[in-house]
Coordinates of C-alpha atoms in Angstrom, one line a residue:
Chain A
M7 CA 7.7 -31.8 -56.4
K8 CA 8.1 -34.9 -54.9
N9 CA 4.5 -35.9 -54.2
S10 CA 5.8 -39.0 -52.8
E11 CA 7.0 -37.5 -49.4
F12 CA 5.1 -38.2 -46.4
I13 CA 5.3 -36.3 -43.2
K14 CA 3.5 -37.5 -39.8
A15 CA 3.5 -35.2 -37.0
Y16 CA 2.1 -36.0 -33.2
A17 CA 0.9 -33.5 -30.8
P18 CA 0.0 -34.1 -27.5
A19 CA -3.2 -33.4 -25.2
T20 CA -2.6 -30.7 -22.9
V21 CA -4.0 -29.3 -19.5
A22 CA -5.0 -26.0 -19.8
N23 CA -6.1 -23.4 -16.9
V24 CA -4.0 -25.5 -14.5
C25 CA -6.5 -24.4 -11.6
C26 CA -5.8 -21.0 -10.7
G27 CA -4.2 -19.7 -14.4
F28 CA -7.4 -19.5 -16.5
D29 CA -7.0 -18.7 -20.1
V30 CA -3.2 -18.1 -19.4
L31 CA -1.5 -21.5 -18.5
G32 CA -1.3 -24.8 -19.6
F33 CA 0.9 -27.8 -19.8
A34 CA 1.5 -30.8 -22.3
M35 CA 0.9 -34.5 -21.4
E36 CA 3.2 -37.1 -23.1
H37 CA -0.2 -38.8 -24.4
P38 CA -2.5 -39.5 -25.6
G39 CA -2.3 -37.4 -28.5
D40 CA -3.4 -36.8 -32.4
E41 CA -1.3 -37.5 -35.7
V42 CA -1.6 -35.7 -38.8
W43 CA -0.2 -37.1 -42.2
A44 CA 0.5 -34.7 -44.8
R45 CA 1.9 -34.8 -48.3
K46 CA 1.8 -32.4 -51.2
K47 CA -0.2 -32.9 -54.1
E48 CA -0.2 -30.6 -57.6
T49 CA -3.7 -29.4 -57.3
P50 CA -4.2 -26.5 -55.2
G51 CA -6.0 -26.5 -52.0
V52 CA -6.3 -28.8 -48.9
T53 CA -8.1 -32.0 -49.1
I54 CA -8.7 -34.5 -46.0
S55 CA -8.6 -38.2 -47.4
A56 CA -9.1 -39.7 -43.9
V57 CA -10.1 -39.1 -40.4
T58 CA -9.6 -41.9 -37.9
G59 CA -9.8 -42.9 -34.4
V60 CA -13.3 -40.9 -34.1
T61 CA -16.3 -40.8 -35.9
G62 CA -18.6 -37.9 -36.7
L63 CA -15.5 -35.4 -37.8
S64 CA -16.0 -33.7 -41.1
L65 CA -13.3 -34.2 -44.1
D66 CA -14.5 -30.7 -45.2
P67 CA -11.2 -29.0 -45.0
T68 CA -13.5 -25.7 -44.1
E69 CA -15.0 -27.7 -41.5
N70 CA -12.0 -29.8 -39.7
V71 CA -9.3 -27.9 -37.9
I72 CA -6.7 -29.4 -39.7
G73 CA -7.8 -28.1 -43.0
V74 CA -8.5 -24.9 -41.7
V75 CA -4.7 -24.5 -40.0
A76 CA -3.4 -25.8 -43.4
Q77 CA -5.3 -23.4 -45.7
K78 CA -4.1 -20.6 -43.5
M79 CA -0.7 -21.6 -43.6
L80 CA -0.9 -22.2 -47.6
S81 CA -2.5 -18.8 -47.9
D82 CA -0.2 -16.8 -45.9
L83 CA 3.3 -18.4 -47.8
K84 CA 1.5 -17.9 -51.2
I85 CA 2.2 -21.5 -51.9
G86 CA 0.5 -22.7 -55.1
H87 CA 0.5 -26.3 -54.6
G88 CA -1.7 -28.2 -52.3
V89 CA -1.9 -30.8 -49.6
E90 CA -3.5 -33.8 -48.9
L91 CA -3.8 -34.6 -45.0
Q92 CA -5.0 -37.5 -43.2
L93 CA -5.8 -37.3 -39.2
H94 CA -5.8 -40.0 -36.7
K95 CA -7.5 -38.8 -33.5
G96 CA -5.9 -40.2 -30.5
L97 CA -7.9 -37.9 -28.2
P98 CA -11.4 -37.8 -27.5
V99 CA -13.5 -35.0 -28.7
G100 CA -15.2 -32.8 -25.6
S101 CA -12.8 -34.1 -23.0
G102 CA -11.5 -30.9 -21.8
L103 CA -7.8 -32.2 -23.1
G104 CA -7.4 -30.0 -25.8
S105 CA -8.6 -32.2 -28.6
S106 CA -9.2 -29.7 -31.3
A107 CA -5.8 -28.1 -30.1
A108 CA -4.1 -31.2 -31.0
S109 CA -5.2 -31.7 -34.0
S110 CA -4.5 -28.1 -34.9
A111 CA -1.1 -28.5 -33.3
A112 CA -0.3 -31.6 -35.4
A113 CA -1.5 -30.0 -38.5
A114 CA 0.3 -27.0 -38.0
Y115 CA 3.9 -29.0 -37.2
A116 CA 3.2 -31.6 -40.2
M117 CA 2.7 -28.5 -42.7
N118 CA 5.7 -26.7 -41.4
E119 CA 8.0 -29.9 -41.9
L120 CA 6.4 -30.6 -45.1
L121 CA 7.0 -27.1 -46.5
G122 CA 10.6 -27.1 -45.3
K123 CA 10.3 -25.5 -41.8
P124 CA 9.5 -21.6 -43.0
F125 CA 8.6 -21.0 -39.3
T126 CA 9.8 -22.0 -35.8
T127 CA 7.9 -23.9 -33.7
Q128 CA 6.6 -20.9 -31.5
E129 CA 5.4 -19.1 -34.5
L130 CA 3.1 -22.0 -35.5
V131 CA 1.1 -21.2 -32.4
V132 CA -0.5 -18.4 -34.5
Y133 CA -1.8 -20.9 -37.1
A134 CA -2.6 -23.7 -34.6
M135 CA -4.9 -20.8 -32.9
E136 CA -6.8 -20.9 -36.0
G137 CA -8.0 -24.3 -35.4
E138 CA -9.1 -23.1 -32.1
R139 CA -11.0 -20.4 -33.7
K140 CA -12.7 -22.6 -35.7
A141 CA -13.3 -25.2 -33.2
S142 CA -15.0 -23.0 -30.4
G143 CA -15.3 -19.4 -31.6
S144 CA -12.4 -17.9 -29.9
A145 CA -8.3 -18.0 -30.9
H146 CA -7.1 -19.3 -27.4
A147 CA -3.8 -20.4 -27.0
D148 CA -3.3 -22.0 -23.7
N149 CA -3.7 -25.6 -25.2
V150 CA -2.3 -25.0 -28.6
A151 CA 0.8 -23.4 -27.2
P152 CA 1.6 -26.3 -24.8
S153 CA 0.8 -28.9 -27.3
L154 CA 3.4 -27.1 -29.7
L155 CA 5.7 -26.2 -27.2
G156 CA 5.8 -28.8 -24.4
G157 CA 6.4 -28.2 -20.9
F158 CA 4.2 -25.3 -19.2
V159 CA 3.6 -22.3 -21.2
L160 CA 2.1 -18.9 -20.1
V161 CA 0.1 -16.9 -22.6
R162 CA 0.9 -13.4 -20.9
S163 CA -1.2 -11.5 -23.3
Y164 CA -3.4 -12.0 -26.4
D165 CA -2.9 -8.4 -27.8
P166 CA -0.5 -8.8 -28.6
L167 CA 0.1 -12.4 -28.5
D168 CA 2.6 -13.2 -25.9
I169 CA 3.7 -17.0 -25.6
V170 CA 6.2 -17.9 -22.7
P171 CA 7.4 -21.0 -22.9
L172 CA 8.3 -22.0 -19.2
G173 CA 9.7 -25.5 -20.1
V174 CA 9.6 -28.1 -17.3
P175 CA 12.2 -26.8 -14.5
V176 CA 10.9 -29.4 -12.4
E177 CA 9.8 -33.1 -12.6
L178 CA 6.0 -33.6 -12.3
Y179 CA 3.7 -36.1 -13.3
C180 CA 0.2 -35.8 -14.6
T181 CA -2.9 -37.8 -13.8
V182 CA -5.8 -37.6 -16.0
V183 CA -9.4 -39.1 -15.3
H184 CA -11.6 -38.5 -18.3
P185 CA -15.4 -39.4 -16.9
Q186 CA -17.3 -40.5 -20.1
V187 CA -19.4 -37.5 -20.3
E188 CA -19.2 -35.0 -22.9
L189 CA -19.3 -31.5 -22.2
K190 CA -19.1 -28.9 -24.7
T191 CA -16.4 -26.0 -23.9
S192 CA -19.1 -23.6 -25.2
L193 CA -21.4 -24.6 -22.3
A194 CA -18.8 -24.6 -19.8
R195 CA -17.7 -21.0 -20.5
S196 CA -21.4 -20.1 -20.9
I197 CA -22.0 -20.6 -17.5
L198 CA -19.0 -18.0 -16.3
K199 CA -20.2 -14.8 -15.1
K200 CA -18.7 -11.5 -16.9
D201 CA -17.6 -10.0 -13.4
I202 CA -15.5 -11.7 -10.6
P203 CA -15.5 -10.7 -7.1
L204 CA -12.0 -8.4 -6.5
Q205 CA -11.4 -10.5 -3.4
K206 CA -11.4 -13.9 -5.4
G207 CA -9.3 -12.4 -8.4
I208 CA -7.0 -11.2 -5.5
R209 CA -6.5 -14.9 -4.2
Q210 CA -6.5 -16.1 -7.8
W211 CA -3.4 -14.1 -8.8
G212 CA -1.7 -14.4 -5.9
N213 CA -2.1 -18.4 -6.3
L214 CA -0.8 -18.0 -10.1
A215 CA 2.2 -16.1 -8.9
G216 CA 2.9 -18.8 -6.4
L217 CA 2.5 -21.5 -8.7
I218 CA 4.6 -19.9 -11.4
T219 CA 7.5 -19.4 -8.7
G220 CA 6.9 -23.1 -7.1
L221 CA 7.5 -24.0 -10.9
L222 CA 10.7 -22.1 -11.6
K223 CA 12.2 -22.8 -8.0
G224 CA 11.2 -26.4 -8.2
D225 CA 9.3 -26.1 -4.7
Y226 CA 6.7 -28.7 -4.6
S227 CA 5.2 -27.9 -1.4
L228 CA 4.4 -24.0 -3.3
I229 CA 3.1 -25.7 -6.2
G230 CA 0.7 -27.6 -3.9
R231 CA -0.3 -24.8 -1.9
S232 CA -1.0 -22.6 -4.6
L233 CA -3.0 -24.9 -7.0
H234 CA -6.5 -23.5 -6.3
D235 CA -9.4 -22.5 -8.6
E236 CA -11.7 -20.1 -6.2
I237 CA -13.4 -18.8 -8.9
F238 CA -14.4 -21.1 -12.1
E239 CA -14.4 -24.7 -10.0
P240 CA -17.1 -24.0 -8.2
E241 CA -19.1 -23.2 -11.0
R242 CA -17.9 -25.8 -13.4
S243 CA -17.1 -28.6 -11.3
V244 CA -21.1 -29.0 -11.0
L245 CA -21.2 -30.2 -14.7
I246 CA -18.8 -33.4 -13.9
P247 CA -20.1 -36.1 -12.1
L248 CA -18.2 -36.9 -8.8
F249 CA -15.7 -33.9 -9.0
N250 CA -15.4 -33.4 -5.2
Q251 CA -15.2 -36.9 -4.5
A252 CA -12.3 -37.4 -7.2
K253 CA -10.7 -34.5 -6.1
A254 CA -10.6 -35.5 -2.5
A255 CA -9.3 -38.9 -3.3
A256 CA -6.5 -37.4 -5.4
I257 CA -5.7 -35.2 -2.6
S258 CA -5.9 -38.1 0.0
A259 CA -3.8 -40.1 -2.3
G260 CA -0.8 -37.2 -2.4
A261 CA -1.2 -35.3 -5.4
L262 CA 0.1 -31.9 -5.1
G263 CA -3.1 -30.6 -6.3
C264 CA -6.3 -31.2 -8.6
G265 CA -8.6 -29.6 -10.5
I266 CA -10.5 -29.4 -14.1
S267 CA -8.7 -29.6 -17.3
G268 CA -9.5 -27.1 -19.4
S269 CA -13.4 -26.4 -19.2
G270 CA -13.9 -30.2 -18.2
P271 CA -14.9 -33.0 -17.6
S272 CA -11.3 -34.4 -17.7
I273 CA -9.8 -33.8 -14.1
F274 CA -6.1 -33.5 -13.6
A275 CA -4.1 -33.9 -10.9
L276 CA -0.1 -33.2 -10.3
S277 CA 2.4 -35.2 -8.4
A278 CA 6.0 -35.1 -7.9
T279 CA 6.7 -38.8 -8.7
E280 CA 5.1 -41.2 -11.2
E281 CA 4.4 -43.6 -8.2
Q282 CA 2.4 -40.9 -6.6
A283 CA 0.4 -40.3 -9.9
M284 CA -0.2 -43.8 -10.1
A285 CA -1.8 -44.1 -6.9
V286 CA -3.4 -41.1 -7.4
Q287 CA -4.9 -42.6 -10.6
H288 CA -5.7 -45.6 -8.8
A289 CA -7.5 -43.6 -6.0
M290 CA -9.7 -41.6 -8.7
E291 CA -10.8 -44.5 -10.5
Q292 CA -12.0 -46.0 -7.2
V293 CA -14.4 -43.3 -7.1
Y294 CA -15.9 -43.8 -10.0
G295 CA -15.7 -47.4 -9.9
S296 CA -19.1 -48.3 -8.5
S297 CA -20.9 -45.3 -10.0
G298 CA -21.6 -46.5 -13.6
I299 CA -19.7 -43.9 -14.8
E300 CA -17.1 -45.2 -17.1
V301 CA -13.6 -43.4 -17.3
K302 CA -10.6 -43.0 -19.4
S303 CA -7.4 -42.3 -17.2
Y304 CA -3.9 -41.4 -18.1
V305 CA -0.5 -41.1 -16.2
T306 CA 2.3 -39.1 -18.0
Q307 CA 5.3 -37.0 -17.2
V308 CA 5.0 -33.4 -18.3
P309 CA 7.4 -33.7 -21.1
D310 CA 9.8 -30.9 -22.3
Q311 CA 8.7 -31.7 -25.9
G312 CA 5.3 -30.7 -27.7
A313 CA 4.5 -31.5 -31.0
R314 CA 7.1 -33.8 -33.0
L315 CA 8.1 -35.4 -36.5
I316 CA 7.1 -39.2 -35.8
E317 CA 7.6 -40.3 -39.6
Q318 CA 9.1 -38.8 -42.6
T319 CA 9.5 -40.9 -45.6
I320 CA 10.8 -40.1 -49.0
L321 CA 10.0 -42.9 -51.4
Q322 CA 12.1 -43.5 -54.5
P323 CA 10.4 -43.7 -57.9
A324 CA 11.6 -47.2 -58.2
Q325 CA 9.5 -48.0 -54.7
A326 CA 6.7 -46.2 -55.6
Chain B
M150 CA 18.4 -6.6 33.4
K151 CA 20.8 -4.3 31.7
N152 CA 18.7 -1.1 30.8
S153 CA 21.7 0.2 29.3
E154 CA 21.3 -2.1 26.2
F155 CA 20.2 0.1 22.9
I156 CA 19.1 -1.5 20.1
K157 CA 18.7 0.8 16.7
A158 CA 16.7 -1.0 13.8
Y159 CA 16.3 0.5 10.2
A160 CA 13.3 -0.6 7.8
P161 CA 13.2 0.6 4.1
A162 CA 10.4 2.3 1.9
T163 CA 8.5 -0.3 0.3
V164 CA 6.7 -0.5 -3.4
A165 CA 3.4 -2.4 -3.1
N166 CA 1.1 -3.7 -5.6
V167 CA 3.7 -3.5 -8.7
C168 CA 1.1 -2.8 -11.4
C169 CA -0.3 -6.0 -12.1
G170 CA 0.5 -7.6 -8.2
F171 CA -2.4 -6.0 -6.5
D172 CA -2.4 -6.7 -2.7
V173 CA 0.2 -9.9 -3.3
L174 CA 3.3 -8.4 -4.3
G175 CA 5.9 -5.8 -3.1
F176 CA 9.6 -4.8 -3.3
A177 CA 11.9 -3.0 -0.9
M178 CA 13.8 0.2 -1.6
E179 CA 17.2 0.9 -0.5
H180 CA 16.3 4.1 1.0
P181 CA 14.2 6.1 2.7
G182 CA 13.4 4.2 5.6
D183 CA 12.5 4.4 8.9
E184 CA 14.7 4.0 12.2
V185 CA 13.2 2.4 15.8
W186 CA 15.4 2.6 18.9
A187 CA 14.5 0.2 21.8
R188 CA 15.6 -0.7 25.3
K189 CA 14.4 -2.6 27.9
K190 CA 13.1 -1.0 31.1
E191 CA 11.8 -2.5 34.3
T192 CA 8.1 -1.3 34.4
P193 CA 6.1 -3.4 32.1
G194 CA 4.5 -1.9 29.2
V195 CA 5.4 0.1 26.0
T196 CA 6.2 3.7 26.3
I197 CA 7.4 6.2 23.6
S198 CA 9.6 8.5 24.5
A199 CA 10.2 10.7 21.5
V200 CA 9.5 10.6 17.7
T201 CA 11.1 12.4 15.3
G202 CA 11.5 13.2 11.3
V203 CA 7.7 14.4 10.9
T204 CA 5.0 15.9 13.5
G205 CA 1.8 14.9 14.5
L206 CA 2.5 11.1 15.4
S207 CA 1.3 10.0 18.3
L208 CA 3.2 9.2 21.5
D209 CA 0.6 7.0 23.0
P210 CA 2.0 3.0 22.4
T211 CA -1.6 2.3 21.5
E212 CA -2.1 4.6 18.9
N213 CA 1.4 4.5 17.0
V214 CA 1.9 1.3 15.3
I215 CA 5.4 0.7 16.4
G216 CA 3.7 0.6 19.9
V217 CA 1.1 -1.8 18.8
V218 CA 3.8 -4.0 17.4
A219 CA 6.0 -3.8 20.3
Q220 CA 3.0 -4.7 22.7
K221 CA 1.8 -7.5 20.7
M222 CA 5.4 -9.3 20.7
L223 CA 5.7 -8.8 24.3
S224 CA 2.0 -10.1 25.2
D225 CA 2.7 -13.2 22.9
L226 CA 6.1 -13.8 24.9
K227 CA 4.4 -13.4 28.1
I228 CA 7.7 -10.8 28.7
G229 CA 7.4 -9.3 32.1
H230 CA 9.3 -6.1 31.6
G231 CA 8.7 -3.4 29.6
V232 CA 10.4 -1.2 26.5
E233 CA 11.1 2.1 25.7
L234 CA 10.8 3.2 22.2
Q235 CA 12.0 6.0 19.8
L236 CA 11.0 6.5 16.2
H237 CA 12.8 8.5 13.6
K238 CA 10.8 8.8 10.6
G239 CA 12.7 8.5 7.2
L240 CA 9.3 8.3 5.4
P241 CA 6.6 10.7 4.9
V242 CA 3.1 9.8 6.0
G243 CA 0.8 9.0 3.3
S244 CA 3.2 8.8 0.4
G245 CA 2.3 5.2 -0.8
L246 CA 5.7 4.0 0.1
G247 CA 4.7 2.1 2.9
S248 CA 5.6 4.7 5.6
S249 CA 3.6 3.0 8.5
A250 CA 4.9 -0.2 7.2
A251 CA 8.5 0.7 7.4
S252 CA 8.1 2.0 11.0
S253 CA 6.0 -1.4 12.0
A254 CA 8.8 -3.4 10.4
A255 CA 11.5 -1.5 12.0
A256 CA 9.8 -2.0 15.6
A257 CA 9.4 -5.7 14.9
Y258 CA 13.3 -5.9 14.0
A259 CA 14.3 -4.0 16.7
M260 CA 12.2 -5.8 19.4
N261 CA 13.1 -8.9 18.2
E262 CA 16.8 -8.1 18.4
L263 CA 16.2 -6.6 21.9
L264 CA 14.8 -10.1 23.1
G265 CA 17.3 -12.5 21.9
K266 CA 16.0 -13.3 18.6
P267 CA 13.2 -15.4 19.4
F268 CA 11.6 -15.0 15.8
T269 CA 13.1 -15.6 12.4
T270 CA 12.6 -12.3 10.1
Q271 CA 10.2 -13.8 8.3
E272 CA 7.9 -14.8 11.4
L273 CA 8.3 -11.5 12.3
V274 CA 5.8 -10.4 9.3
V275 CA 2.7 -11.2 11.4
Y276 CA 3.7 -8.7 14.1
A277 CA 4.8 -5.9 11.6
M278 CA 1.3 -6.9 10.2
E279 CA -0.2 -5.4 13.5
G280 CA 1.0 -2.4 12.7
E281 CA -0.6 -2.3 9.5
R282 CA -3.9 -3.1 11.2
K283 CA -3.8 -0.3 13.3
A284 CA -2.9 2.1 10.7
S285 CA -5.2 1.2 7.6
G286 CA -7.7 -1.1 9.5
S287 CA -6.6 -4.2 7.8
A288 CA -3.5 -6.5 8.3
H289 CA -1.9 -5.9 4.7
A290 CA 1.6 -7.7 4.4
D291 CA 2.4 -6.6 1.0
N292 CA 4.5 -3.6 2.6
V293 CA 5.7 -5.0 5.5
A294 CA 7.1 -8.2 4.0
P295 CA 9.7 -6.8 2.0
S296 CA 10.4 -4.0 4.3
L297 CA 11.6 -7.0 6.6
L298 CA 12.6 -9.4 4.0
G299 CA 14.0 -7.4 1.2
G300 CA 13.7 -7.8 -2.4
F301 CA 10.7 -8.7 -4.2
V302 CA 8.2 -11.2 -2.0
L303 CA 5.0 -12.5 -2.7
V304 CA 1.8 -12.8 -0.5
R305 CA 0.5 -15.9 -2.0
S306 CA -2.3 -15.9 0.6
Y307 CA -3.6 -14.4 3.3
D308 CA -5.6 -17.0 5.2
P309 CA -3.5 -19.1 5.8
L310 CA -0.7 -16.4 5.7
D311 CA 1.8 -17.7 3.0
I312 CA 4.6 -15.3 2.3
V313 CA 7.0 -16.2 -0.3
P314 CA 10.4 -14.5 -0.5
L315 CA 11.5 -14.0 -4.0
G316 CA 14.6 -12.3 -3.4
V317 CA 16.5 -10.1 -6.1
P318 CA 16.9 -12.4 -8.9
V319 CA 17.8 -9.9 -11.4
E320 CA 19.7 -6.2 -11.1
L321 CA 17.0 -3.7 -10.8
Y322 CA 17.0 -0.1 -9.9
C323 CA 13.9 1.7 -8.8
T324 CA 13.2 5.5 -9.4
V325 CA 10.1 6.9 -6.9
V326 CA 8.8 10.3 -7.6
H327 CA 6.6 11.5 -4.8
P328 CA 4.2 14.6 -5.5
Q329 CA 3.8 16.6 -2.3
V330 CA 0.2 15.7 -1.9
E331 CA -1.5 13.5 0.5
L332 CA -3.7 10.6 -0.5
K333 CA -5.1 8.4 2.4
T334 CA -5.0 4.7 1.6
S335 CA -8.1 4.5 2.8
L336 CA -9.6 7.1 0.0
A337 CA -7.6 5.3 -2.6
R338 CA -9.3 1.9 -1.4
S339 CA -12.7 3.4 -1.3
I340 CA -12.7 4.4 -4.9
L341 CA -12.3 0.5 -6.0
K342 CA -15.0 -1.6 -7.1
K343 CA -16.1 -4.7 -5.6
D344 CA -16.2 -6.7 -8.7
I345 CA -13.9 -6.4 -11.8
P346 CA -14.4 -7.7 -15.4
L347 CA -13.1 -11.2 -15.9
Q348 CA -11.6 -10.1 -19.3
K349 CA -9.6 -7.6 -17.2
G350 CA -8.8 -10.0 -14.4
I351 CA -7.4 -12.7 -17.2
R352 CA -5.0 -10.0 -18.4
Q353 CA -4.0 -9.0 -14.9
W354 CA -3.0 -12.4 -13.7
G355 CA -1.4 -13.1 -17.3
N356 CA 0.7 -9.9 -16.3
L357 CA 1.4 -11.2 -12.9
A358 CA 2.5 -14.7 -14.0
G359 CA 4.5 -12.8 -16.6
L360 CA 6.4 -10.5 -14.2
I361 CA 7.2 -13.1 -11.8
T362 CA 8.8 -15.4 -14.6
G363 CA 10.4 -12.5 -16.1
L364 CA 11.8 -11.5 -12.6
L365 CA 12.9 -15.5 -11.9
K366 CA 14.6 -15.9 -15.2
G367 CA 16.2 -12.5 -15.3
D368 CA 14.6 -11.5 -18.6
Y369 CA 14.3 -7.5 -18.5
S370 CA 11.8 -7.5 -21.8
L371 CA 9.5 -9.8 -20.0
I372 CA 9.3 -7.8 -16.9
G373 CA 8.7 -4.7 -19.2
R374 CA 5.9 -6.2 -21.0
S375 CA 4.2 -7.4 -17.8
L376 CA 4.2 -4.3 -16.2
H377 CA 0.7 -3.2 -16.4
D378 CA -2.4 -2.8 -14.5
E379 CA -5.7 -2.3 -16.4
I380 CA -7.8 -2.4 -13.1
F381 CA -6.6 -0.5 -10.7
E382 CA -4.5 2.4 -12.3
P383 CA -7.0 3.8 -14.3
E384 CA -9.5 4.4 -11.3
R385 CA -6.7 5.7 -8.8
S386 CA -4.3 7.6 -11.0
V387 CA -6.9 10.6 -11.5
L388 CA -6.2 11.4 -7.6
I389 CA -2.6 11.7 -8.7
P390 CA -1.7 15.0 -10.3
L391 CA 0.1 14.5 -13.8
F392 CA 0.4 10.7 -13.5
N393 CA -0.3 9.9 -17.0
Q394 CA 2.3 12.3 -18.2
A395 CA 4.8 11.3 -15.7
K396 CA 4.5 7.7 -16.6
A397 CA 4.6 8.6 -20.2
A398 CA 8.1 10.5 -19.6
A399 CA 9.3 7.4 -17.7
I400 CA 8.5 5.3 -20.5
S401 CA 10.0 7.6 -23.1
A402 CA 13.0 7.7 -20.5
G403 CA 13.7 4.2 -21.0
A404 CA 11.8 2.6 -17.5
L405 CA 10.9 -1.2 -17.9
G406 CA 7.4 0.0 -16.6
C407 CA 6.0 2.5 -14.2
G408 CA 2.7 2.6 -12.0
I409 CA 1.4 3.8 -8.8
S410 CA 3.3 2.9 -5.6
G411 CA 0.8 1.5 -3.2
S412 CA -2.1 3.3 -3.2
G413 CA -0.1 6.5 -4.4
P414 CA 0.2 9.4 -4.6
S415 CA 4.3 8.0 -5.1
I416 CA 5.0 6.8 -8.8
F417 CA 7.3 4.4 -9.2
A418 CA 9.5 2.9 -12.2
L419 CA 11.7 -0.2 -12.7
S420 CA 14.9 0.2 -14.7
A421 CA 17.7 -2.3 -15.8
T422 CA 20.4 0.4 -14.6
E423 CA 21.1 3.0 -12.2
E424 CA 22.2 5.2 -14.9
Q425 CA 18.4 4.2 -16.9
A426 CA 17.1 5.0 -13.4
M427 CA 18.3 8.2 -12.9
A428 CA 17.7 9.5 -16.5
V429 CA 14.2 8.2 -15.5
Q430 CA 13.9 10.4 -12.4
H431 CA 15.1 13.4 -14.5
A432 CA 12.4 12.7 -17.1
M433 CA 9.3 12.6 -14.3
E434 CA 11.2 15.5 -12.2
Q435 CA 10.8 17.6 -15.4
V436 CA 7.1 16.9 -16.1
Y437 CA 6.5 18.6 -12.3
G438 CA 9.2 21.0 -12.8
S439 CA 6.6 23.9 -14.1
S440 CA 3.5 22.6 -12.2
G441 CA 3.9 24.4 -9.1
I442 CA 3.7 20.7 -7.4
E443 CA 6.5 20.1 -5.3
V444 CA 8.0 16.5 -5.6
K445 CA 10.6 14.4 -4.0
S446 CA 12.3 11.7 -5.7
Y447 CA 14.5 8.7 -5.1
V448 CA 16.7 6.2 -7.1
T449 CA 17.8 3.1 -5.4
Q450 CA 18.8 -0.4 -6.5
V451 CA 16.2 -3.1 -5.3
P452 CA 18.2 -4.6 -2.3
D453 CA 18.5 -8.0 -1.3
Q454 CA 18.3 -7.0 2.5
G455 CA 15.5 -5.2 4.6
A456 CA 15.2 -4.5 8.0
R457 CA 18.7 -4.4 9.7
L458 CA 20.5 -3.6 12.9
I459 CA 22.1 -0.4 12.4
E460 CA 23.1 0.3 16.2
Q461 CA 23.7 -2.0 19.1
T462 CA 25.3 -0.4 22.2
I463 CA 26.0 -2.2 25.4
L464 CA 27.2 0.5 27.7
Q465 CA 29.4 -0.7 30.6
P466 CA 28.2 0.5 34.4
A467 CA 31.3 2.3 34.6
Q468 CA 30.2 4.4 31.5
A469 CA 26.8 4.9 31.9

C-alpha cells in the first residue's frame, strides 16, 4: 500500500425543493462547496484528522457525516485497511444549501477515487445518503444527488431509489442570499402538516410538471411561470426574516422565480443570464442592507458537473 | 351569407389524469371521436337539428355542450347570424374517455372554421371548457385541451389558465378497455377526499416529474416506472369491476403502465409498440371474457393531431 497517495475531492452546495419540487428536485451550484481530503492508512477504520472552515464539527468518525459515509463504503467493499480523512467546509452549517450533503458527497467521491473507482458517480448517491441519514435522521437524496451529479436531478422515488439526472438543458444562473440566522432542518420539517389540501397538491404537481417541461424544452417563460410553492413556502417563510420582501425584490429585478433553498433560511432565485442574476443579488442584498441582518450571497451558473477531483498527489518515496 | 356552406369537424377521445397527472395531464387518442357538423343560418342563435350515435342527448342548445360552446363563441365575437349544428357521437357517454370534451372540442373547432378562424386552436380551449362546465359543473381542461391539440397536454394552471402542449415526443400506443358500465364523473369525484397525505403527494409529484421527463427524453423505462397513482386509483378502482385483474394482465402482457382513464370506468394502458398494445388489449379482454361484463376496446397510436376538419362543402347555387 502507498499511504502517500492523497485524494482531494470537492462537492458543491445545492438547492433542494426548487419551489414546486419538494423532496424530489434539486440542483447544484458551482460554489460554495466542501472539500474532503483522503488517504489510505494501514490500520483499519476511519479517522478524521482535521475539520477546518467551521468550528463545532466532530472529529469522531461515527459523528461526522464524512466518517459515516467512508465507513459504510469500507464495510460494503470489505476493505481491510483504513482511511484518514480531513474536511474543509466552504459551506455554512444550517444554511439550507445542503451543507451536510456537500460534505457527504465530497467524502463519497474522494473515497471512490481513493479505492480505484469501484462505483459510478450515480452509485455513490446511496453512500452519500448515509451522511444525510446521520445529519437529519432521514436519508434524503435531493441534495446529495445534485451535489454528486451536477445540474438538476430528479429523485422520482425513494422506494425503490430512482435518481434521474436532468443535466443542464438550459443555461441558468442562481442567486443565493443567506441571512445569517441558523435554522435547523428538523424545525423547518416539524412545522409541516401531515396532510395537504388536494387542490394545493394539484397546483403543486402542475407547477412541477411545468418546471420540468420548461427545463427540458429550454422555455424560460414556462420555468418562471412554474416556480411557485403554495404548500410549504407560506408555512416556512415565516421563519426567514424579510423573506417576502427579498422575494419581491428578486422578482422585480427580473428573476424567473424565487423561493426557499431547501428548508431555509437561504433564499434562491433563478435567472436566465449572469447579468440578471447579479442584479437580483443586488436587489436582495438591498432588502437586508438596513435591517441589521447580515447576509452572505452567491451568484453561480447551474453547472453540469457536481463533485470532482481537485487534487491527486502520488508522492515518490524519495520525495516523501 | 352563403348558408350552403357546411363544415364538419372531428375531435378524438382523450385519456385524462394518466395515473400521476390528476387534473393536469391528458393525451389524445386517434379514435373513437365525435363529429360536429355546422352551417350558418340567417336567424340568430344556435339550433341543434340532430344528434346521432347515442340516444338521450338533448337538442336544446342550452342543454347540449355543443350548443353551449357555439353560443359562447357567437356571443364573444358579437356575431349577428346564427348556426345550425348536428352532433354525431362516436364516443359513449360516461366512459371516462372525455365524451363531453370530444363533443365540445369538435364544436369549437367546427365553429372556428365556419367563422373564418378567428382563434388559434389553443385559444379554442377556453371555449371547449364551457362545454365541460355544462357537462360536469366545472370547467376542466385536461380532456378538451388534448382533444383539440393532440398529443400530450399539460394544464399547468387553471388560474390563470396555462396550457402547455407537449406533442408526442416519443412513439406511444394506447390500449383502452371500456367495461360497459356507466360511471358518472360526479360520483367518481365525490369519493375523493379534500386532503391527501403529504407522503403520497410527494410520491405523486415525483412520478409526474418522472413521466414528463420520460416523455420528453423518449425514455420508455422511465415512463413505465413513473406511471403510478397511489392517491386516486385505490379509491376509484373499486368502482370498476375487475380493475386490478385487468391492470395486472396489461402489465404482464408488456404494457409500460396502466391506470384509470379519467374518472373511469375505462382503463388505459400505454405501450411502446402497436404489437405490444394489441397484446395488452387481448390480455385485458381475456380478463372480462368469462365475467359476463361486456367491454369495448380500442388500440390507437397517440396522435400528434387532435381536432380536425373532415369535410367542408361549398355548394354553388346551381347545384343547391
